[in-house]
Amino acid sequence: MADDSITRYLADENGDTDPIETAEWRDAFRALVEQEGPARARFILDQLAVLGRSPAVGWSPELVTPYVNTVPVERQPVFPGDLAIEEKLASIMRWNALAMVVRANTAYGELGGHIASYASAADLFEVGFNHFFRARSEQGKGDLVFYQPHSAPGVYARAFLEGRLREQDLAHYRQEIAAPGEGARGLSSYPHPWLMPDFWQFPTGSMGIGPISSIYHARFMRYLTHRGLVDCGARKVWGVFGDGEMDEPESMSALTLASREKLDNLVWVVNCNLQRLDGPVRGNGRIVDELEKLFRGAGWNVIKLLWGSDWDGLFARDTSAALVRAFAHTVDGQMQTFAAKDGRFNRDNFFGQNKELARLAQGMTDEQIDRLKRGGHDLVKIHAAYDAAARHHGQPTVILAHTKKGYGMGKAGQGRMTTHSHKKLDETELLEFRNRFNLPLSDEQAKTLAFYKPADDSAEMRYLHARRAALGGYLPQRQTKADAVPVPEAESYAQFALQAGGKEMSTTMAFVRLMAGLLKDPQLGPRIVPIVADEARTFGMANLFKQVGIYSSVGQKYEPEDIGSVLSYREALDGQILEEGISEAGAIASWTAAATSYSVHGYAMLPFYIYYSMFGFQRVGDAIWAAADQRARGFLLGATSGRTTLAGEGLQHQDGSSHLVAATIPNCKAYDPAFAGEMAVIVDAGMREMLVEQHDVFYYVTLMNENYAQPDLPADAREGVVRGCYRFGAYGAPDAPRRVTLMGSGAILTEVIAAAQQLAQQGIASEVFSVTSWSELARDGVACERDALENGVERAAYVAQQLGASGGPVIAASDYVRAVPESIRAFVPSARRYVTLGTDGFGRSDTRAALRAYFRVDAGSIARAALHALKS
């Protein structure tokens, strides 16, 4: 079961054809280190590596180092705290976290919760809280901390000791609806800013979202600094994540960006407890080795935190490297077995592997062997690793912390396959846990899962508060104090759209022109963050390259090929555009960082992320949902939207569902404007709602790449545009005996207008309504129904009011699946027949006319649907 990748670091006699010569080389190198120092030794190694990489030799350095701590004991700084008090506090928090989960599941078995993850990470958190995680205060903006989501009970347990949560709150873990009725605050399952807006800052409960988000937040801090907006130079981003979580593609997708940008303000702590939900993360290998290769290969500084202080003496006595060899040949599945068993088993099965190991264990009792700590449970070793990470320059750092899942849970769950889902302990197991951590609880208190909090004037409580005071205050804590940002009148930058005068343009081009105007505003302009995923030229944004530049942490070190062009590519240290390359996941992470700047940094920014609409909610919908949880404020622009407007690209690019998904996000306001004037009004309304009124909403606006005549926006249409629809115009004779009502959105509104003209030629009058937001109309209708049911307030839905003066059957068409216009069926006047047309099915490549005829959303199909409805 040996991992061959480590054998280069071991004395492998079977592969050494001349052991004497090998020994001489080793002795010579040791002498070089002793006489000339490590700097000279590194230089010589670099020179030899150049020779080794030549084609004749074909050698490359191995990325895996021995399975020992990166920070040797002789380089450990003196532990700056009171070790005994910190260990007591960590034990108390472990107990309260456990009690919180077990009590909830004893009362309500369906609530769930997690004990084992925090049990493994408690010490990792506590060293951070006591010595490194700085809070936002008047003295500084503080650090950003991403918490391993399954460890939320432990964070609540600390907040309880700090006085920020009460015992009643802990007793209502995962009972957010029932808690207020009992005078308590319900605690959310994982970090959710939407549910606990003054507490959690970053949602991390969807695995993989936290890691990539932390990278882009760290990069956005550099962006703010380089642009001279907010000084983030002394601040860090800390993230505690799980080793199993590293399997998520989002966790690993931006590692090279972090190293390329030299984000030494970023520190990850990967909790390598070797166990995911179902079993070992890498049962037949070693996840620490695998992660070390990945992070080193991506350019990160890697710190291995594997063994506690109790091992120092063993390593010192191990002159033959027997421990290193044993670890190199022990896979994680076996390591977990050692974690789950007692000292006698480990004496027989680990130290009993050979005589050298057995000699090392001589003189140790079974209990001492059982209590040998992994590095992630040793406060001194953790502090040394964190200190090294905080001091490192030029690279992001990852700390690979070796822990035991369910640490301290004994037979109830330590290192066991079922430990992730273990939510209940019997009385014996509770007493064993109490004894394991020397908790000052009576048998009765332990059996009844009593929460424990030391007296306010105790040494432990004074110490806890003093440490946080020294670090600026308490964490996690979310703040929303940010100055309102004035928004210019729409006429100052969007008159061309509001009074388009029939000029042909696409709404995408109109938006780019509008944003170019906004960027020139002296107050709002610097706050705007244009974001693209390698599609700026596609959307006609190349003119912005020179206007505001593309952000680069190193400026522009080359002369671009198109330097003489008006639209030449320009990177700059103070560039404003975030060009994220072909990575929608990265672009949405950047957007989230900018969209939450008002709360994270106390400085509001306004991001506009424009992308192919199909590659938004469908591709990175989970990240958008997390941004909603984080109370993001900004604009998502789904360009080339609809199933028939992006004619030639075909199935994988044609979007017919994004508005359906957007409607499911409570704080997302989704709009599908047909005309430039409508789009301008929507952007103006969104900016005022987010920057002036400071509401926690974000806007999704779809844009088309089809050029058609843009009419002037009627002066009285603005309210309707924002609320979801307005009467665009009437066609046919006013006294015609047959009447229909036509509704359309986006690019299909032009087909609706053409259908109205066709019907007029057949003697049928129609009124056309431009629907700018199906989802806002539906939400208004739902709100009306709720008011009637809950408050007895009767009022007609806005769409019903708008349709009240029209007549005949209602035909509604959009470039999206029929479920989008179907969402307002319940609010259309009941006496009117309601027919919906949409683009259900997969997209295809063809002309727009052919596609619209195929999906039956062209003018002819709309007219036929109206005629059929009149006959029914």
JSON list of C-alpha atoms in Angstrom, two decimals, residues 325-479:
[
{"chain": "A", "resi": 325, "resn": "ARG", "atom": "CA", "xyz": [8.90, 5.61, 6.56]},
{"chain": "A", "resi": 326, "resn": "ALA", "atom": "CA", "xyz": [5.90, 4.28, 8.50]},
{"chain": "A", "resi": 327, "resn": "PHE", "atom": "CA", "xyz": [3.81, 7.34, 7.66]},
{"chain": "A", "resi": 328, "resn": "ALA", "atom": "CA", "xyz": [4.82, 7.09, 4.01]},
{"chain": "A", "resi": 329, "resn": "HIS", "atom": "CA", "xyz": [3.44, 3.56, 3.89]},
{"chain": "A", "resi": 330, "resn": "THR", "atom": "CA", "xyz": [0.21, 4.26, 5.81]},
{"chain": "A", "resi": 331, "resn": "VAL", "atom": "CA", "xyz": [-2.78, 5.17, 3.69]},
{"chain": "A", "resi": 332, "resn": "ASP", "atom": "CA", "xyz": [-5.62, 7.32, 5.02]},
{"chain": "A", "resi": 333, "resn": "GLY", "atom": "CA", "xyz": [-8.05, 4.45, 5.42]},
{"chain": "A", "resi": 334, "resn": "GLN", "atom": "CA", "xyz": [-5.62, 2.80, 7.84]},
{"chain": "A", "resi": 335, "resn": "MET", "atom": "CA", "xyz": [-4.91, 6.13, 9.53]},
{"chain": "A", "resi": 336, "resn": "GLN", "atom": "CA", "xyz": [-8.62, 6.43, 10.28]},
{"chain": "A", "resi": 337, "resn": "THR", "atom": "CA", "xyz": [-8.62, 3.00, 11.82]},
{"chain": "A", "resi": 338, "resn": "PHE", "atom": "CA", "xyz": [-5.81, 4.11, 14.11]},
{"chain": "A", "resi": 339, "resn": "ALA", "atom": "CA", "xyz": [-7.91, 7.20, 15.02]},
{"chain": "A", "resi": 340, "resn": "ALA", "atom": "CA", "xyz": [-10.93, 5.07, 15.91]},
{"chain": "A", "resi": 341, "resn": "LYS", "atom": "CA", "xyz": [-9.01, 2.58, 18.08]},
{"chain": "A", "resi": 342, "resn": "ASP", "atom": "CA", "xyz": [-7.44, 2.87, 21.53]},
{"chain": "A", "resi": 343, "resn": "GLY", "atom": "CA", "xyz": [-3.84, 3.06, 22.71]},
{"chain": "A", "resi": 344, "resn": "ARG", "atom": "CA", "xyz": [-3.36, -0.70, 22.96]},
{"chain": "A", "resi": 345, "resn": "PHE", "atom": "CA", "xyz": [-4.45, -1.21, 19.36]},
{"chain": "A", "resi": 346, "resn": "ASN", "atom": "CA", "xyz": [-2.09, 1.54, 18.16]},
{"chain": "A", "resi": 347, "resn": "ARG", "atom": "CA", "xyz": [0.81, 0.10, 20.17]},
{"chain": "A", "resi": 348, "resn": "ASP", "atom": "CA", "xyz": [0.29, -3.30, 18.56]},
{"chain": "A", "resi": 349, "resn": "ASN", "atom": "CA", "xyz": [-0.61, -2.24, 15.03]},
{"chain": "A", "resi": 350, "resn": "PHE", "atom": "CA", "xyz": [1.31, 1.00, 14.43]},
{"chain": "A", "resi": 351, "resn": "PHE", "atom": "CA", "xyz": [4.30, 0.92, 16.72]},
{"chain": "A", "resi": 352, "resn": "GLY", "atom": "CA", "xyz": [4.37, -2.83, 16.43]},
{"chain": "A", "resi": 353, "resn": "GLN", "atom": "CA", "xyz": [5.19, -2.78, 12.72]},
{"chain": "A", "resi": 354, "resn": "ASN", "atom": "CA", "xyz": [8.93, -3.15, 13.37]},
{"chain": "A", "resi": 355, "resn": "LYS", "atom": "CA", "xyz": [11.52, -3.08, 16.13]},
{"chain": "A", "resi": 356, "resn": "GLU", "atom": "CA", "xyz": [12.53, 0.52, 15.51]},
{"chain": "A", "resi": 357, "resn": "LEU", "atom": "CA", "xyz": [8.98, 1.78, 16.07]},
{"chain": "A", "resi": 358, "resn": "ALA", "atom": "CA", "xyz": [8.45, -0.49, 19.03]},
{"chain": "A", "resi": 359, "resn": "ARG", "atom": "CA", "xyz": [11.55, 0.96, 20.73]},
{"chain": "A", "resi": 360, "resn": "LEU", "atom": "CA", "xyz": [10.16, 4.46, 20.27]},
{"chain": "A", "resi": 361, "resn": "ALA", "atom": "CA", "xyz": [6.97, 3.50, 22.14]},
{"chain": "A", "resi": 362, "resn": "GLN", "atom": "CA", "xyz": [8.80, 1.92, 25.04]},
{"chain": "A", "resi": 363, "resn": "GLY", "atom": "CA", "xyz": [8.07, 3.68, 28.28]},
{"chain": "A", "resi": 364, "resn": "MET", "atom": "CA", "xyz": [4.75, 5.08, 27.03]},
{"chain": "A", "resi": 365, "resn": "THR", "atom": "CA", "xyz": [1.49, 3.91, 28.57]},
{"chain": "A", "resi": 366, "resn": "ASP", "atom": "CA", "xyz": [-1.45, 2.92, 26.39]},
{"chain": "A", "resi": 367, "resn": "GLU", "atom": "CA", "xyz": [-3.21, 6.09, 27.52]},
{"chain": "A", "resi": 368, "resn": "GLN", "atom": "CA", "xyz": [-0.26, 8.25, 26.44]},
{"chain": "A", "resi": 369, "resn": "ILE", "atom": "CA", "xyz": [-0.27, 6.58, 23.04]},
{"chain": "A", "resi": 370, "resn": "ASP", "atom": "CA", "xyz": [-4.03, 7.11, 22.78]},
{"chain": "A", "resi": 371, "resn": "ARG", "atom": "CA", "xyz": [-3.59, 10.80, 23.50]},
{"chain": "A", "resi": 372, "resn": "LEU", "atom": "CA", "xyz": [-0.86, 11.48, 20.96]},
{"chain": "A", "resi": 373, "resn": "LYS", "atom": "CA", "xyz": [-2.31, 14.51, 19.17]},
{"chain": "A", "resi": 374, "resn": "ARG", "atom": "CA", "xyz": [-2.48, 15.23, 15.52]},
{"chain": "A", "resi": 375, "resn": "GLY", "atom": "CA", "xyz": [-1.21, 18.69, 14.66]},
{"chain": "A", "resi": 376, "resn": "GLY", "atom": "CA", "xyz": [-4.64, 20.22, 14.15]},
{"chain": "A", "resi": 377, "resn": "HIS", "atom": "CA", "xyz": [-5.47, 19.59, 17.81]},
{"chain": "A", "resi": 378, "resn": "ASP", "atom": "CA", "xyz": [-2.34, 21.16, 19.28]},
{"chain": "A", "resi": 379, "resn": "LEU", "atom": "CA", "xyz": [-2.71, 24.89, 19.98]},
{"chain": "A", "resi": 380, "resn": "VAL", "atom": "CA", "xyz": [1.05, 25.48, 19.99]},
{"chain": "A", "resi": 381, "resn": "LYS", "atom": "CA", "xyz": [1.57, 23.79, 16.62]},
{"chain": "A", "resi": 382, "resn": "ILE", "atom": "CA", "xyz": [-1.46, 25.51, 15.11]},
{"chain": "A", "resi": 383, "resn": "HIS", "atom": "CA", "xyz": [-0.18, 28.90, 16.26]},
{"chain": "A", "resi": 384, "resn": "ALA", "atom": "CA", "xyz": [3.21, 28.19, 14.71]},
{"chain": "A", "resi": 385, "resn": "ALA", "atom": "CA", "xyz": [1.60, 27.30, 11.38]},
{"chain": "A", "resi": 386, "resn": "TYR", "atom": "CA", "xyz": [-0.71, 30.33, 11.41]},
{"chain": "A", "resi": 387, "resn": "ASP", "atom": "CA", "xyz": [2.17, 32.62, 12.33]},
{"chain": "A", "resi": 388, "resn": "ALA", "atom": "CA", "xyz": [4.27, 31.29, 9.44]},
{"chain": "A", "resi": 389, "resn": "ALA", "atom": "CA", "xyz": [1.33, 31.75, 7.06]},
{"chain": "A", "resi": 390, "resn": "ALA", "atom": "CA", "xyz": [0.62, 35.29, 8.23]},
{"chain": "A", "resi": 391, "resn": "ARG", "atom": "CA", "xyz": [4.26, 36.29, 7.76]},
{"chain": "A", "resi": 392, "resn": "HIS", "atom": "CA", "xyz": [4.70, 34.74, 4.33]},
{"chain": "A", "resi": 393, "resn": "HIS", "atom": "CA", "xyz": [5.00, 37.12, 1.39]},
{"chain": "A", "resi": 394, "resn": "GLY", "atom": "CA", "xyz": [4.53, 36.74, -2.33]},
{"chain": "A", "resi": 395, "resn": "GLN", "atom": "CA", "xyz": [2.23, 33.71, -2.36]},
{"chain": "A", "resi": 396, "resn": "PRO", "atom": "CA", "xyz": [-1.10, 32.57, -0.99]},
{"chain": "A", "resi": 397, "resn": "THR", "atom": "CA", "xyz": [-0.70, 29.98, 1.76]},
{"chain": "A", "resi": 398, "resn": "VAL", "atom": "CA", "xyz": [-2.53, 26.77, 2.49]},
{"chain": "A", "resi": 399, "resn": "ILE", "atom": "CA", "xyz": [-2.19, 25.00, 5.83]},
{"chain": "A", "resi": 400, "resn": "LEU", "atom": "CA", "xyz": [-2.90, 21.29, 5.60]},
{"chain": "A", "resi": 401, "resn": "ALA", "atom": "CA", "xyz": [-4.02, 20.51, 9.15]},
{"chain": "A", "resi": 402, "resn": "HIS", "atom": "CA", "xyz": [-4.19, 16.85, 10.17]},
{"chain": "A", "resi": 403, "resn": "THR", "atom": "CA", "xyz": [-7.08, 16.24, 12.58]},
{"chain": "A", "resi": 404, "resn": "LYS", "atom": "CA", "xyz": [-9.41, 13.49, 13.75]},
{"chain": "A", "resi": 405, "resn": "LYS", "atom": "CA", "xyz": [-13.04, 13.76, 12.74]},
{"chain": "A", "resi": 406, "resn": "GLY", "atom": "CA", "xyz": [-15.13, 13.48, 15.87]},
{"chain": "A", "resi": 407, "resn": "TYR", "atom": "CA", "xyz": [-12.08, 14.23, 18.03]},
{"chain": "A", "resi": 408, "resn": "GLY", "atom": "CA", "xyz": [-12.85, 13.40, 21.65]},
{"chain": "A", "resi": 409, "resn": "MET", "atom": "CA", "xyz": [-16.10, 11.57, 20.87]},
{"chain": "A", "resi": 410, "resn": "GLY", "atom": "CA", "xyz": [-14.46, 8.23, 21.67]},
{"chain": "A", "resi": 411, "resn": "LYS", "atom": "CA", "xyz": [-16.35, 5.14, 20.65]},
{"chain": "A", "resi": 412, "resn": "ALA", "atom": "CA", "xyz": [-19.35, 7.31, 19.80]},
{"chain": "A", "resi": 413, "resn": "GLY", "atom": "CA", "xyz": [-17.77, 8.74, 16.73]},
{"chain": "A", "resi": 414, "resn": "GLN", "atom": "CA", "xyz": [-14.03, 9.48, 16.68]},
{"chain": "A", "resi": 415, "resn": "GLY", "atom": "CA", "xyz": [-12.67, 8.52, 13.28]},
{"chain": "A", "resi": 416, "resn": "ARG", "atom": "CA", "xyz": [-15.63, 6.28, 12.46]},
{"chain": "A", "resi": 417, "resn": "MET", "atom": "CA", "xyz": [-17.30, 5.89, 9.08]},
{"chain": "A", "resi": 418, "resn": "THR", "atom": "CA", "xyz": [-20.63, 7.09, 10.48]},
{"chain": "A", "resi": 419, "resn": "THR", "atom": "CA", "xyz": [-19.25, 10.03, 12.42]},
{"chain": "A", "resi": 420, "resn": "HIS", "atom": "CA", "xyz": [-20.43, 12.79, 10.06]},
{"chain": "A", "resi": 421, "resn": "SER", "atom": "CA", "xyz": [-24.07, 11.93, 10.68]},
{"chain": "A", "resi": 422, "resn": "HIS", "atom": "CA", "xyz": [-23.71, 11.16, 14.38]},
{"chain": "A", "resi": 423, "resn": "LYS", "atom": "CA", "xyz": [-26.16, 13.42, 16.20]},
{"chain": "A", "resi": 424, "resn": "LYS", "atom": "CA", "xyz": [-26.96, 11.60, 19.43]},
{"chain": "A", "resi": 425, "resn": "LEU", "atom": "CA", "xyz": [-24.92, 10.28, 22.36]},
{"chain": "A", "resi": 426, "resn": "ASP", "atom": "CA", "xyz": [-26.11, 8.09, 25.20]},
{"chain": "A", "resi": 427, "resn": "GLU", "atom": "CA", "xyz": [-25.44, 8.89, 28.86]},
{"chain": "A", "resi": 428, "resn": "THR", "atom": "CA", "xyz": [-22.25, 6.87, 29.04]},
{"chain": "A", "resi": 429, "resn": "GLU", "atom": "CA", "xyz": [-20.84, 8.58, 25.96]},
{"chain": "A", "resi": 430, "resn": "LEU", "atom": "CA", "xyz": [-21.72, 12.00, 27.36]},
{"chain": "A", "resi": 431, "resn": "LEU", "atom": "CA", "xyz": [-19.90, 11.26, 30.59]},
{"chain": "A", "resi": 432, "resn": "GLU", "atom": "CA", "xyz": [-16.88, 10.00, 28.68]},
{"chain": "A", "resi": 433, "resn": "PHE", "atom": "CA", "xyz": [-16.82, 13.20, 26.61]},
{"chain": "A", "resi": 434, "resn": "ARG", "atom": "CA", "xyz": [-17.03, 15.28, 29.81]},
{"chain": "A", "resi": 435, "resn": "ASN", "atom": "CA", "xyz": [-14.15, 13.35, 31.34]},
{"chain": "A", "resi": 436, "resn": "ARG", "atom": "CA", "xyz": [-12.05, 13.47, 28.18]},
{"chain": "A", "resi": 437, "resn": "PHE", "atom": "CA", "xyz": [-12.06, 17.28, 28.27]},
{"chain": "A", "resi": 438, "resn": "ASN", "atom": "CA", "xyz": [-12.15, 17.76, 32.06]},
{"chain": "A", "resi": 439, "resn": "LEU", "atom": "CA", "xyz": [-15.37, 19.74, 31.96]},
{"chain": "A", "resi": 440, "resn": "PRO", "atom": "CA", "xyz": [-16.71, 21.11, 35.29]},
{"chain": "A", "resi": 441, "resn": "LEU", "atom": "CA", "xyz": [-20.09, 19.40, 34.92]},
{"chain": "A", "resi": 442, "resn": "SER", "atom": "CA", "xyz": [-21.85, 17.11, 37.35]},
{"chain": "A", "resi": 443, "resn": "ASP", "atom": "CA", "xyz": [-23.12, 13.75, 36.12]},
{"chain": "A", "resi": 444, "resn": "GLU", "atom": "CA", "xyz": [-26.63, 15.14, 36.05]},
{"chain": "A", "resi": 445, "resn": "GLN", "atom": "CA", "xyz": [-25.59, 18.22, 34.06]},
{"chain": "A", "resi": 446, "resn": "ALA", "atom": "CA", "xyz": [-23.74, 16.08, 31.56]},
{"chain": "A", "resi": 447, "resn": "LYS", "atom": "CA", "xyz": [-26.62, 13.63, 31.16]},
{"chain": "A", "resi": 448, "resn": "THR", "atom": "CA", "xyz": [-29.15, 16.42, 30.68]},
{"chain": "A", "resi": 449, "resn": "LEU", "atom": "CA", "xyz": [-26.89, 18.28, 28.23]},
{"chain": "A", "resi": 450, "resn": "ALA", "atom": "CA", "xyz": [-26.77, 21.47, 30.28]},
{"chain": "A", "resi": 451, "resn": "PHE", "atom": "CA", "xyz": [-25.06, 24.37, 28.57]},
{"chain": "A", "resi": 452, "resn": "TYR", "atom": "CA", "xyz": [-22.05, 25.63, 30.48]},
{"chain": "A", "resi": 453, "resn": "LYS", "atom": "CA", "xyz": [-20.78, 29.19, 30.79]},
{"chain": "A", "resi": 454, "resn": "PRO", "atom": "CA", "xyz": [-18.11, 30.24, 33.31]},
{"chain": "A", "resi": 455, "resn": "ALA", "atom": "CA", "xyz": [-18.81, 33.14, 35.62]},
{"chain": "A", "resi": 456, "resn": "ASP", "atom": "CA", "xyz": [-18.36, 36.55, 34.06]},
{"chain": "A", "resi": 457, "resn": "ASP", "atom": "CA", "xyz": [-15.47, 37.38, 36.39]},
{"chain": "A", "resi": 458, "resn": "SER", "atom": "CA", "xyz": [-13.69, 34.05, 35.87]},
{"chain": "A", "resi": 459, "resn": "ALA", "atom": "CA", "xyz": [-10.19, 33.94, 34.42]},
{"chain": "A", "resi": 460, "resn": "GLU", "atom": "CA", "xyz": [-11.51, 32.15, 31.34]},
{"chain": "A", "resi": 461, "resn": "MET", "atom": "CA", "xyz": [-14.12, 34.80, 30.53]},
{"chain": "A", "resi": 462, "resn": "ARG", "atom": "CA", "xyz": [-11.81, 37.71, 31.18]},
{"chain": "A", "resi": 463, "resn": "TYR", "atom": "CA", "xyz": [-9.23, 36.11, 28.91]},
{"chain": "A", "resi": 464, "resn": "LEU", "atom": "CA", "xyz": [-11.76, 35.42, 26.13]},
{"chain": "A", "resi": 465, "resn": "HIS", "atom": "CA", "xyz": [-12.98, 39.01, 26.03]},
{"chain": "A", "resi": 466, "resn": "ALA", "atom": "CA", "xyz": [-9.47, 40.44, 26.29]},
{"chain": "A", "resi": 467, "resn": "ARG", "atom": "CA", "xyz": [-8.24, 38.45, 23.32]},
{"chain": "A", "resi": 468, "resn": "ARG", "atom": "CA", "xyz": [-11.11, 39.60, 21.13]},
{"chain": "A", "resi": 469, "resn": "ALA", "atom": "CA", "xyz": [-10.72, 43.20, 22.31]},
{"chain": "A", "resi": 470, "resn": "ALA", "atom": "CA", "xyz": [-7.08, 43.06, 21.23]},
{"chain": "A", "resi": 471, "resn": "LEU", "atom": "CA", "xyz": [-8.21, 41.88, 17.81]},
{"chain": "A", "resi": 472, "resn": "GLY", "atom": "CA", "xyz": [-10.81, 44.61, 17.30]},
{"chain": "A", "resi": 473, "resn": "GLY", "atom": "CA", "xyz": [-14.03, 42.97, 18.46]},
{"chain": "A", "resi": 474, "resn": "TYR", "atom": "CA", "xyz": [-16.10, 39.87, 17.95]},
{"chain": "A", "resi": 475, "resn": "LEU", "atom": "CA", "xyz": [-16.42, 37.60, 14.93]},
{"chain": "A", "resi": 476, "resn": "PRO", "atom": "CA", "xyz": [-18.33, 36.58, 12.94]},
{"chain": "A", "resi": 477, "resn": "GLN", "atom": "CA", "xyz": [-20.17, 39.85, 12.64]},
{"chain": "A", "resi": 478, "resn": "ARG", "atom": "CA", "xyz": [-21.77, 41.42, 9.61]},
{"chain": "A", "resi": 479, "resn": "GLN", "atom": "CA", "xyz": [-22.04, 45.20, 9.33]}
]
